[in-house]
CSV table of C-alpha atoms in Angstrom, one decimal:
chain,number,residue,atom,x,y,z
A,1,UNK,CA,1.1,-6.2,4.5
A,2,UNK,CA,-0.9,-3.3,3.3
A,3,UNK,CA,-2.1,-3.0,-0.2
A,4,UNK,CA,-3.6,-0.6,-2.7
A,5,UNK,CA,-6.9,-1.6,-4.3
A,6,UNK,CA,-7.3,1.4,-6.6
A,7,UNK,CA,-9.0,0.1,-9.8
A,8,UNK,CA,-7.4,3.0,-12.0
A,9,UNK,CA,-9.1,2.9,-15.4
A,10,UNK,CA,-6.0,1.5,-17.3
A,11,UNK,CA,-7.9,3.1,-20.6
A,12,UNK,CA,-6.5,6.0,-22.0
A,13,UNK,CA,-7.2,9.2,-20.2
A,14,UNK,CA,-5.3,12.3,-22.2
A,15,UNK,CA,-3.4,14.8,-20.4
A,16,UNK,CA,-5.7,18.5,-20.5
A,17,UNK,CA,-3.2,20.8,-22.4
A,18,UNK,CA,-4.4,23.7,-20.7
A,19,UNK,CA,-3.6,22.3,-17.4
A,20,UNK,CA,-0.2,23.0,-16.5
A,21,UNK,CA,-0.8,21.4,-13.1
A,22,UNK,CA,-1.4,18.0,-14.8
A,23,UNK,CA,1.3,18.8,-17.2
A,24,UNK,CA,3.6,19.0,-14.6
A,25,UNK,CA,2.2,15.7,-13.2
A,26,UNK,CA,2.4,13.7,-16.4
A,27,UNK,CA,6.2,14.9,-16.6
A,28,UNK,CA,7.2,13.6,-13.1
A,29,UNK,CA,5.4,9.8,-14.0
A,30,UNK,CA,7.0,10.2,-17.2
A,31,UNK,CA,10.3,10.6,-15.7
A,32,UNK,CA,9.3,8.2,-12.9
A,33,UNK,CA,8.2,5.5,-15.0
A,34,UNK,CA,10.3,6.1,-17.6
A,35,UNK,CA,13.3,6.0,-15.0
A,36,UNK,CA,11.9,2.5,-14.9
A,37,UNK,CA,10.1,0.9,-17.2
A,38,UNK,CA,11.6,2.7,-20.7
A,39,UNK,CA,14.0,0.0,-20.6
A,40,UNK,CA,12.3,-2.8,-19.5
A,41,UNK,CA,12.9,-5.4,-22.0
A,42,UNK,CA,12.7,-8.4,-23.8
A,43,UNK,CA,10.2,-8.4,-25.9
A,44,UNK,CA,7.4,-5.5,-25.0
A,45,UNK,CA,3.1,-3.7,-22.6
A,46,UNK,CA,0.4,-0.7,-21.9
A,47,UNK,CA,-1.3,2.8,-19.9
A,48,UNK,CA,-3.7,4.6,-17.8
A,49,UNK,CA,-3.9,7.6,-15.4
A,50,UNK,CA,-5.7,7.2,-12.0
A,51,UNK,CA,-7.6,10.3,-10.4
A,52,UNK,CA,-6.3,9.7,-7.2
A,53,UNK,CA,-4.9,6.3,-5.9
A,54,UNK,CA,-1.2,5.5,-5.0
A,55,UNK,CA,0.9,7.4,-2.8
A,56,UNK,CA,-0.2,7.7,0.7
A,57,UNK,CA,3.5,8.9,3.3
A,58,UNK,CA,2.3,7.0,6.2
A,59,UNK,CA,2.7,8.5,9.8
A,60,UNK,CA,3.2,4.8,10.6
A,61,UNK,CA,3.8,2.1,8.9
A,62,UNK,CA,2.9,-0.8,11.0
A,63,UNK,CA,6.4,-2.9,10.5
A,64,UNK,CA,7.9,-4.9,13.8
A,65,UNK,CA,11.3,-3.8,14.9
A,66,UNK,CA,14.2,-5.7,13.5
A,67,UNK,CA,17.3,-7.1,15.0
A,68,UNK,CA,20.1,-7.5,13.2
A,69,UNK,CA,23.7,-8.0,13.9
A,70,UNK,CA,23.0,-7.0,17.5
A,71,UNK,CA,21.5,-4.1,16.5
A,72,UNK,CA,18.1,-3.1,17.0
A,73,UNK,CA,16.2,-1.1,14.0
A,74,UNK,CA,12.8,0.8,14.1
A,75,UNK,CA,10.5,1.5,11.1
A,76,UNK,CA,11.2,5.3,9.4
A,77,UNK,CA,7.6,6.6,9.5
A,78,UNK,CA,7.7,8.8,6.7
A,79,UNK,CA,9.1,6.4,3.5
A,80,UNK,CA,7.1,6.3,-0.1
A,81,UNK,CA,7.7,3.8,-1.8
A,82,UNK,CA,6.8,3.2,-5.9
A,83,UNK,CA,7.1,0.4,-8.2
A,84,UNK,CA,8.1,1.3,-11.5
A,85,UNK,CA,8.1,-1.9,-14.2
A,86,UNK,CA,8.4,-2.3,-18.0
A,87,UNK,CA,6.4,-5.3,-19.7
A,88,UNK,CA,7.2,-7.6,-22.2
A,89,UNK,CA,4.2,-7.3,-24.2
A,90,UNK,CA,3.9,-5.9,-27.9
A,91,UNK,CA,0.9,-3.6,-28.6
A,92,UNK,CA,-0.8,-1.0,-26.1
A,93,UNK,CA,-2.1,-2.3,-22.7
A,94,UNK,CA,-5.5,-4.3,-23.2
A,95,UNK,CA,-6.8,-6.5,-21.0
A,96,UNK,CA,-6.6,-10.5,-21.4
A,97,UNK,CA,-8.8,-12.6,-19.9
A,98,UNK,CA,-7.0,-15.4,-17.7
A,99,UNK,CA,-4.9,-16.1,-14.9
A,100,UNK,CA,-1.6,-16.0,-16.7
A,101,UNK,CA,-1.9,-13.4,-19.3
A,102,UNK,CA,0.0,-10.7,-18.1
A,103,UNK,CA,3.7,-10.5,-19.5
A,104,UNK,CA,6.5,-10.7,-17.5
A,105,UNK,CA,8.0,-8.0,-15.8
A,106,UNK,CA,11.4,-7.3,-17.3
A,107,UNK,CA,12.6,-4.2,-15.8
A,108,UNK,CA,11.6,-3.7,-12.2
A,109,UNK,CA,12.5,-0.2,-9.3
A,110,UNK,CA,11.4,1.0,-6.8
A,111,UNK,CA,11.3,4.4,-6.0
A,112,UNK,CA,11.6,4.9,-2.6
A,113,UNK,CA,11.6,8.5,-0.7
A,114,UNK,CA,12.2,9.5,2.6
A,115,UNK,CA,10.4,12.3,4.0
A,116,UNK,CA,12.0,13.4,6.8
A,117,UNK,CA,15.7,12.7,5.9
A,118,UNK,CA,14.3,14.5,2.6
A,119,UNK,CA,16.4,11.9,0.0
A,120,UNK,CA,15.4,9.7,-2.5
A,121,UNK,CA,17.0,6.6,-4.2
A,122,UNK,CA,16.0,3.9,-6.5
A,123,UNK,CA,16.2,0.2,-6.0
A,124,UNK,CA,16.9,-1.7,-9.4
A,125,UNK,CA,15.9,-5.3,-8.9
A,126,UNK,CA,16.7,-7.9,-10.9
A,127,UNK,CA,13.8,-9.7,-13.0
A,128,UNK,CA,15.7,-13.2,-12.7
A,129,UNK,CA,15.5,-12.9,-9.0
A,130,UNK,CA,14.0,-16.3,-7.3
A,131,UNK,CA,11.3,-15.2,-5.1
A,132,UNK,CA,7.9,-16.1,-3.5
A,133,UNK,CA,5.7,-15.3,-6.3
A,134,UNK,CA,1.8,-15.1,-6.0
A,135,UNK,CA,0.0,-17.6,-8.0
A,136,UNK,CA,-3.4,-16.3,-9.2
A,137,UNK,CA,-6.3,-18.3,-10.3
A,138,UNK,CA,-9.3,-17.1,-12.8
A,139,UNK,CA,-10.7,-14.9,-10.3
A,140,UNK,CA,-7.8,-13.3,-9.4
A,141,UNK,CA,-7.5,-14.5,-5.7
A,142,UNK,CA,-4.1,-15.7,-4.4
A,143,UNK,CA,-3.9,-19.5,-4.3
A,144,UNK,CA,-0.6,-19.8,-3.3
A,145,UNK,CA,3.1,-18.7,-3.9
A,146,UNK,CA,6.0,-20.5,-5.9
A,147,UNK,CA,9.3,-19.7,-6.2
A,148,UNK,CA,9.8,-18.3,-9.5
A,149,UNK,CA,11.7,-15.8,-11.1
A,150,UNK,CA,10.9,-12.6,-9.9
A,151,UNK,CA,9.2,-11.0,-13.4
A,152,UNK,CA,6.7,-14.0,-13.3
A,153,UNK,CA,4.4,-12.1,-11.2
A,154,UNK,CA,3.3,-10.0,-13.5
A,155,UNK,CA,2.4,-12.7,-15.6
A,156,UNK,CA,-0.3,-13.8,-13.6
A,157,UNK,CA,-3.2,-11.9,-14.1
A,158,UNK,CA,-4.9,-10.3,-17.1
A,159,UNK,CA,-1.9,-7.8,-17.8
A,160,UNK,CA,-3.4,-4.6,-16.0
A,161,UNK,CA,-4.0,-3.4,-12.5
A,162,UNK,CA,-4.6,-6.9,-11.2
A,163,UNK,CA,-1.0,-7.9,-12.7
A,164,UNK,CA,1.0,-4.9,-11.3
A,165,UNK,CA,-1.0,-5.7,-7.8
A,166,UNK,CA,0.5,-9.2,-7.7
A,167,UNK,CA,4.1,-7.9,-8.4
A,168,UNK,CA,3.7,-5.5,-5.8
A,169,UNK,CA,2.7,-7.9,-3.9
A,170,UNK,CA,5.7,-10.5,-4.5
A,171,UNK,CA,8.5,-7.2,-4.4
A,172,UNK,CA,6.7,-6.2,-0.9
A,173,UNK,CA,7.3,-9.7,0.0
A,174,UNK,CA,10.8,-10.0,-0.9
A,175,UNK,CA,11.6,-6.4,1.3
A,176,UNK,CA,10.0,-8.0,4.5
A,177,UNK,CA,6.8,-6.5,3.5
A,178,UNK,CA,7.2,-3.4,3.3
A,179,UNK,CA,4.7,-1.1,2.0
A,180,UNK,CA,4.6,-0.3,-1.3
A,181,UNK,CA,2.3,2.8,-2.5
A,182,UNK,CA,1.8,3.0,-6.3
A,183,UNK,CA,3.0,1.3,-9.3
A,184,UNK,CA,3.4,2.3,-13.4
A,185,UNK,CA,4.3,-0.2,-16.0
A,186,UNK,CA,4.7,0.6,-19.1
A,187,UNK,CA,4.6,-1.7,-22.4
A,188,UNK,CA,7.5,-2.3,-24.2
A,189,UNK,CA,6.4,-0.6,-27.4
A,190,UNK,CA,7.0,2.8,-25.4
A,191,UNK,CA,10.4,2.9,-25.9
A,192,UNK,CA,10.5,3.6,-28.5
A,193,UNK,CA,7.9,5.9,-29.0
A,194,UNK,CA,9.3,7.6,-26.4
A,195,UNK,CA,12.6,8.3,-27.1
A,196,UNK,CA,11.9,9.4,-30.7
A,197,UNK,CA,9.6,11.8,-28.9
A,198,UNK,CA,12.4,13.4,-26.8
A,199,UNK,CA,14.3,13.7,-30.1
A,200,UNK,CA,16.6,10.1,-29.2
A,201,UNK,CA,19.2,9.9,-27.0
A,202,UNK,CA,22.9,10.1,-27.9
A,203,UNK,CA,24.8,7.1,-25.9
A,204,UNK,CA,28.0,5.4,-26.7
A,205,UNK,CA,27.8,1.9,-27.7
A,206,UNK,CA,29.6,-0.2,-25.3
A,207,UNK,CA,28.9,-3.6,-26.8
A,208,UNK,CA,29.1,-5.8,-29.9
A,209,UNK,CA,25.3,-5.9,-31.7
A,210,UNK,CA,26.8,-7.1,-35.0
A,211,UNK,CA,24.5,-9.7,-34.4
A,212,UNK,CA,21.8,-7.7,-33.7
A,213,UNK,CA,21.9,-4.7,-35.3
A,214,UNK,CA,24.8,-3.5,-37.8
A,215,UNK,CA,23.4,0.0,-37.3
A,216,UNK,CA,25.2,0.1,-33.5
A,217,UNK,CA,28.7,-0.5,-33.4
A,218,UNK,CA,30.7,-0.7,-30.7
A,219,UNK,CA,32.7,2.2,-30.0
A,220,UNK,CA,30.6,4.7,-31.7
A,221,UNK,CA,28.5,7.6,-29.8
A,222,UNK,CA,25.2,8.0,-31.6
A,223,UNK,CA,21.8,9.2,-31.2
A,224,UNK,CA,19.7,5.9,-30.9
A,225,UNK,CA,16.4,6.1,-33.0
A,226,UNK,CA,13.6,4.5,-31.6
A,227,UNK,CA,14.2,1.0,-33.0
A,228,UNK,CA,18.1,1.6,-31.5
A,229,UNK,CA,16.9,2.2,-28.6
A,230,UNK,CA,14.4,-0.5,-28.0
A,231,UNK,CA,17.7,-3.1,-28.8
A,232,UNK,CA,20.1,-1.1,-26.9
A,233,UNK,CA,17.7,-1.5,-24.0
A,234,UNK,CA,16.5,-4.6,-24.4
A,235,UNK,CA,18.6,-7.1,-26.3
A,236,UNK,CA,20.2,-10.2,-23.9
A,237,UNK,CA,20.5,-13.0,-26.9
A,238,UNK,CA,24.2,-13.1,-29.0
A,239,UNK,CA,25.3,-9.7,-26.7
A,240,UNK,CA,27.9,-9.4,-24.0
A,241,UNK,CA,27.5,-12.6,-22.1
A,242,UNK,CA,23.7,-12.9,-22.4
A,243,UNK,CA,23.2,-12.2,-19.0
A,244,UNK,CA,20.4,-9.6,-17.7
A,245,UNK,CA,23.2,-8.2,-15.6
A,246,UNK,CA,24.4,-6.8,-18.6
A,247,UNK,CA,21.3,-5.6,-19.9
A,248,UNK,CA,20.8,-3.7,-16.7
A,249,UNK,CA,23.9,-2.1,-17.4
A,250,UNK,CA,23.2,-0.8,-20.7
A,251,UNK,CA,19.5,0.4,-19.4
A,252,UNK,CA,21.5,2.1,-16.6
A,253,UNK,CA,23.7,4.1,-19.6
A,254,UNK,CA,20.5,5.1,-21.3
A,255,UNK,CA,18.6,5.8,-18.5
A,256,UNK,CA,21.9,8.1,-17.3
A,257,UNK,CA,21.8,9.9,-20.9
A,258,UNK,CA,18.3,10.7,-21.2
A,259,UNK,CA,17.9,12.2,-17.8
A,260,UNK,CA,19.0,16.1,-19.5
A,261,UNK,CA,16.6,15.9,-22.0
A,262,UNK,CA,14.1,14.9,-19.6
A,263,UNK,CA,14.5,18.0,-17.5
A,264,UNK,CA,14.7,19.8,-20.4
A,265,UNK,CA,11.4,19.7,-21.4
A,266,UNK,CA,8.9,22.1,-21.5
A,267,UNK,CA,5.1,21.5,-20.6
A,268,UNK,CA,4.1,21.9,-24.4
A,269,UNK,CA,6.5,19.0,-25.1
A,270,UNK,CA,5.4,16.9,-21.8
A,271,UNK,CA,1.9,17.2,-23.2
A,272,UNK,CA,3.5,15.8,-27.0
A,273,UNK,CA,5.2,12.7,-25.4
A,274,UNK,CA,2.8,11.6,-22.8
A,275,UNK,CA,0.2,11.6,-26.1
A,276,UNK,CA,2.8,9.0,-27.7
A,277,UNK,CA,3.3,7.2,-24.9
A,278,UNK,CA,-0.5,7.2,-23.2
A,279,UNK,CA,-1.6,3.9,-24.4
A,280,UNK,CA,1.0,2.0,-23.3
A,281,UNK,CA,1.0,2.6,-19.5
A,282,UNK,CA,-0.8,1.0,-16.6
A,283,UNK,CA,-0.4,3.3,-13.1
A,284,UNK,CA,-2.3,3.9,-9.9
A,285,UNK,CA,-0.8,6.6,-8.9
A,286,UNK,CA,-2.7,9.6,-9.2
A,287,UNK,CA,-2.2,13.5,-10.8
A,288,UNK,CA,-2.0,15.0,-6.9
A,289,UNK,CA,0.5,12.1,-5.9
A,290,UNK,CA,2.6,12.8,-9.0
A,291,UNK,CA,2.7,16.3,-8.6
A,292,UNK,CA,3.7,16.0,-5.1
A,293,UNK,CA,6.3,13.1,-5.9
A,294,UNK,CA,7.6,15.9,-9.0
A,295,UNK,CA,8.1,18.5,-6.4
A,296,UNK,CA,9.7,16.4,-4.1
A,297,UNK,CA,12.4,14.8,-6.8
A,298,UNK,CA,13.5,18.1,-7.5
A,299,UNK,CA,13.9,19.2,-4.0
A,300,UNK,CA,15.1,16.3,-2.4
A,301,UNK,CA,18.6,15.0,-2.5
A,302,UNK,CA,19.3,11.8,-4.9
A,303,UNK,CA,21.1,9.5,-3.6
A,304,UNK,CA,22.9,6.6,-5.8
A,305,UNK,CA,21.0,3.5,-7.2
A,306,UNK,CA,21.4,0.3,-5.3
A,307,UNK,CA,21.1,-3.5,-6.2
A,308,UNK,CA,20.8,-7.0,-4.5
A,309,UNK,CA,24.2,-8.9,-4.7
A,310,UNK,CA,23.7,-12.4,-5.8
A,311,UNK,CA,24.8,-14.8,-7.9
A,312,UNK,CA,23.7,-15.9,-11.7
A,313,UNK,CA,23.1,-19.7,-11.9
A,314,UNK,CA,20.8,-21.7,-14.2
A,315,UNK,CA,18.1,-23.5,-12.9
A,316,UNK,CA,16.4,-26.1,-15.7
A,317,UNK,CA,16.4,-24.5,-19.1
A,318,UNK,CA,16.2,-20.7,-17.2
A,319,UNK,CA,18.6,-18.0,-15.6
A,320,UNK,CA,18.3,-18.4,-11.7
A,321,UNK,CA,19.6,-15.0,-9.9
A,322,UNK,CA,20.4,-16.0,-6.3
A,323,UNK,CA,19.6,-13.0,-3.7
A,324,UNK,CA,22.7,-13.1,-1.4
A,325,UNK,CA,20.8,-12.8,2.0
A,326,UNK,CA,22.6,-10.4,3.7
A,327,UNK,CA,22.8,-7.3,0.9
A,328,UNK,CA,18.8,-8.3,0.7
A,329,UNK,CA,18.9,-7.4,4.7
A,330,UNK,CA,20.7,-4.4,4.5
A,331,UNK,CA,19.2,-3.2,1.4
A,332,UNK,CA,15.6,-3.4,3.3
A,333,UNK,CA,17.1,-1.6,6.6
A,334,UNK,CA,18.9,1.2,4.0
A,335,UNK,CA,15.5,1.9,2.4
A,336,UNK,CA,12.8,1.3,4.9
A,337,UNK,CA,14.4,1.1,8.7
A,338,UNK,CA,17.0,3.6,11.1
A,339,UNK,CA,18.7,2.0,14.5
A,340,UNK,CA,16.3,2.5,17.3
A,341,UNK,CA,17.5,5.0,20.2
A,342,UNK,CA,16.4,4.4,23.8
């Protein structure tokens, strides 16, 4: 499996405001990340720009052929493929010193493009998924891998570059290792910064917070404030049937209403919300590779968001998301593999 090594300075760098280029850049990771992470979740992390780093459409990917079904499948050669996370961590990003320091990694796509067919599509991914995570010790290195939910990989590490590594890491894992060439997380406390940057965003309220917060009830449309948002987002406890399931709903209503606003924007007001926003966001993907990815969102056809089938089941004292094997294998063929032709 290939991986990135880019040690982006995860301290804030400030977007030039003379620069439309890199105004134009910091509004495609904005929406890419904030595609993403914005509604990460469950409690709260931080940010950084990279010069270069991330995003590399290899002419080959160096995946084996697969066979499935009776059916033979080849690698696409031109697939890009990004991981976008929010972090439960409260503050902006600093680094902590340890092997388990990270937060976990509550909300979790991956934005994956294909060149030649010219489409792209997100894969939402569930943070209670059991997978092989990477177990890091104090140096960072690999020691092993345990099954563990799927948002403990982040955890390992000191909760920057090293910490998004390691999830790539275990999500590449879980896809058959398939290449994976950027990631952004951003801290939890950016939601809500962000959305009271954009002016909030008007959803309706499609669950009972009474428990929660008064201020949303169910049935209502209103324009979430920041501290609306972050709940709306992010609450699992004493709403809907607790599950994350139905927190990735409600982030998929959000994420579905904030998408004009984000278009919407002018370079001025990229410039404005990428300032309240900066410190909270850890990325390897560079200005170029953004501006390239911004072009290509806007030119290439989306197609619908996909998720893993599996099944919710409690494992100890924690939720257990089972992976149901064959959507995982179809999902990986869909995203990074076409039937072979003689």
């Amino acid at each position: 499996m290939r991986h990135h090594h880019h040690r982006a300075d995860y301290h804030h760098s400030r977007v030039h405001r003379r620069d439309a280029a890199r105004a134009a850049a910091a509004a495609a990771l904005l929406a890419l990340v904030l595609l993403a992470a914005l509604f990460g979740i469950s409690r709260w992390e931080r940010q950084a720009y990279a010069p270069g780093g991330g995003g590399t459409a290899a002419a080959s990917r160096g995946q084996p052929d697969i066979t499935w079904n009776g059916t033979v499948y080849t690698p696409k050669q031109q697939v890009e493929a990004y991981l976008l996370m929010g972090i439960d961590v409260t503050g902006p990003v600093t680094s902590r010193p340890g092997n388990y320091n990270g937060g976990q990694a509550d909300a979790q796509f991956l934005l994956v493009l294909d060149n030649e067919a010219q489409t792209w599509q997100m894969l939402r991914l569930n943070r209670d998924s059991m997978v092989d995570v990477p177990v890091l010790d104090l140096r960072g290195d690999v020691i092993g891998y345990e099954r563990q939910q799927l948002a403990l990989a982040h955890a390992y590490g000191d909760g920057t570059n090293n910490s998004c590594r390691n999830t790539v890491d275990a999500v590449s894992r879980l896809l058959g290792g398939a290449p994976i060439d950027g990631y952004a997380a951003l801290n939890m406390d950016g939601i809500a910064l962000f959305n009271d940057a954009i002016g909030g965003v008007t959803v309706t309220i499609t669950s009972d917070f009474t428990a929660v917060d008064p201020t949303l009830v169910e049935g209502e449309t209103i324009t979430l404030n920041g501290q609306q948002a972050f709940e709306f987002v992010r609450t699992r406890k004493d709403v809907d049937d607790q599950t994350n399931l139905a927190r990735m709903e409600r982030q998929r209503i959000y994420l579905e209403a904030m998408k004009p606003q984000l278009l919407a924007l002018s370079n001025e007001e990229v410039v404005r919300v990428m300032d309240a926003v900066n410190d909270y966001l850890v990325t390897n993907i560079g200005s170029q590779t953004v501006l390239d990815l911004a072009e290509k969102l806007r030119n290439y056809q989306g197609l619908p968001e996909l998720t893993i089938d599996g099944t919710n089941t409690i494992e100890g004292e924690h939720v257990a998301y089972i992976l149901d094997e064959d959507s995982l294998q179809q999902m990986i063929l869909q995203l990074f593999y076409q039937e072979k032709t003689t």
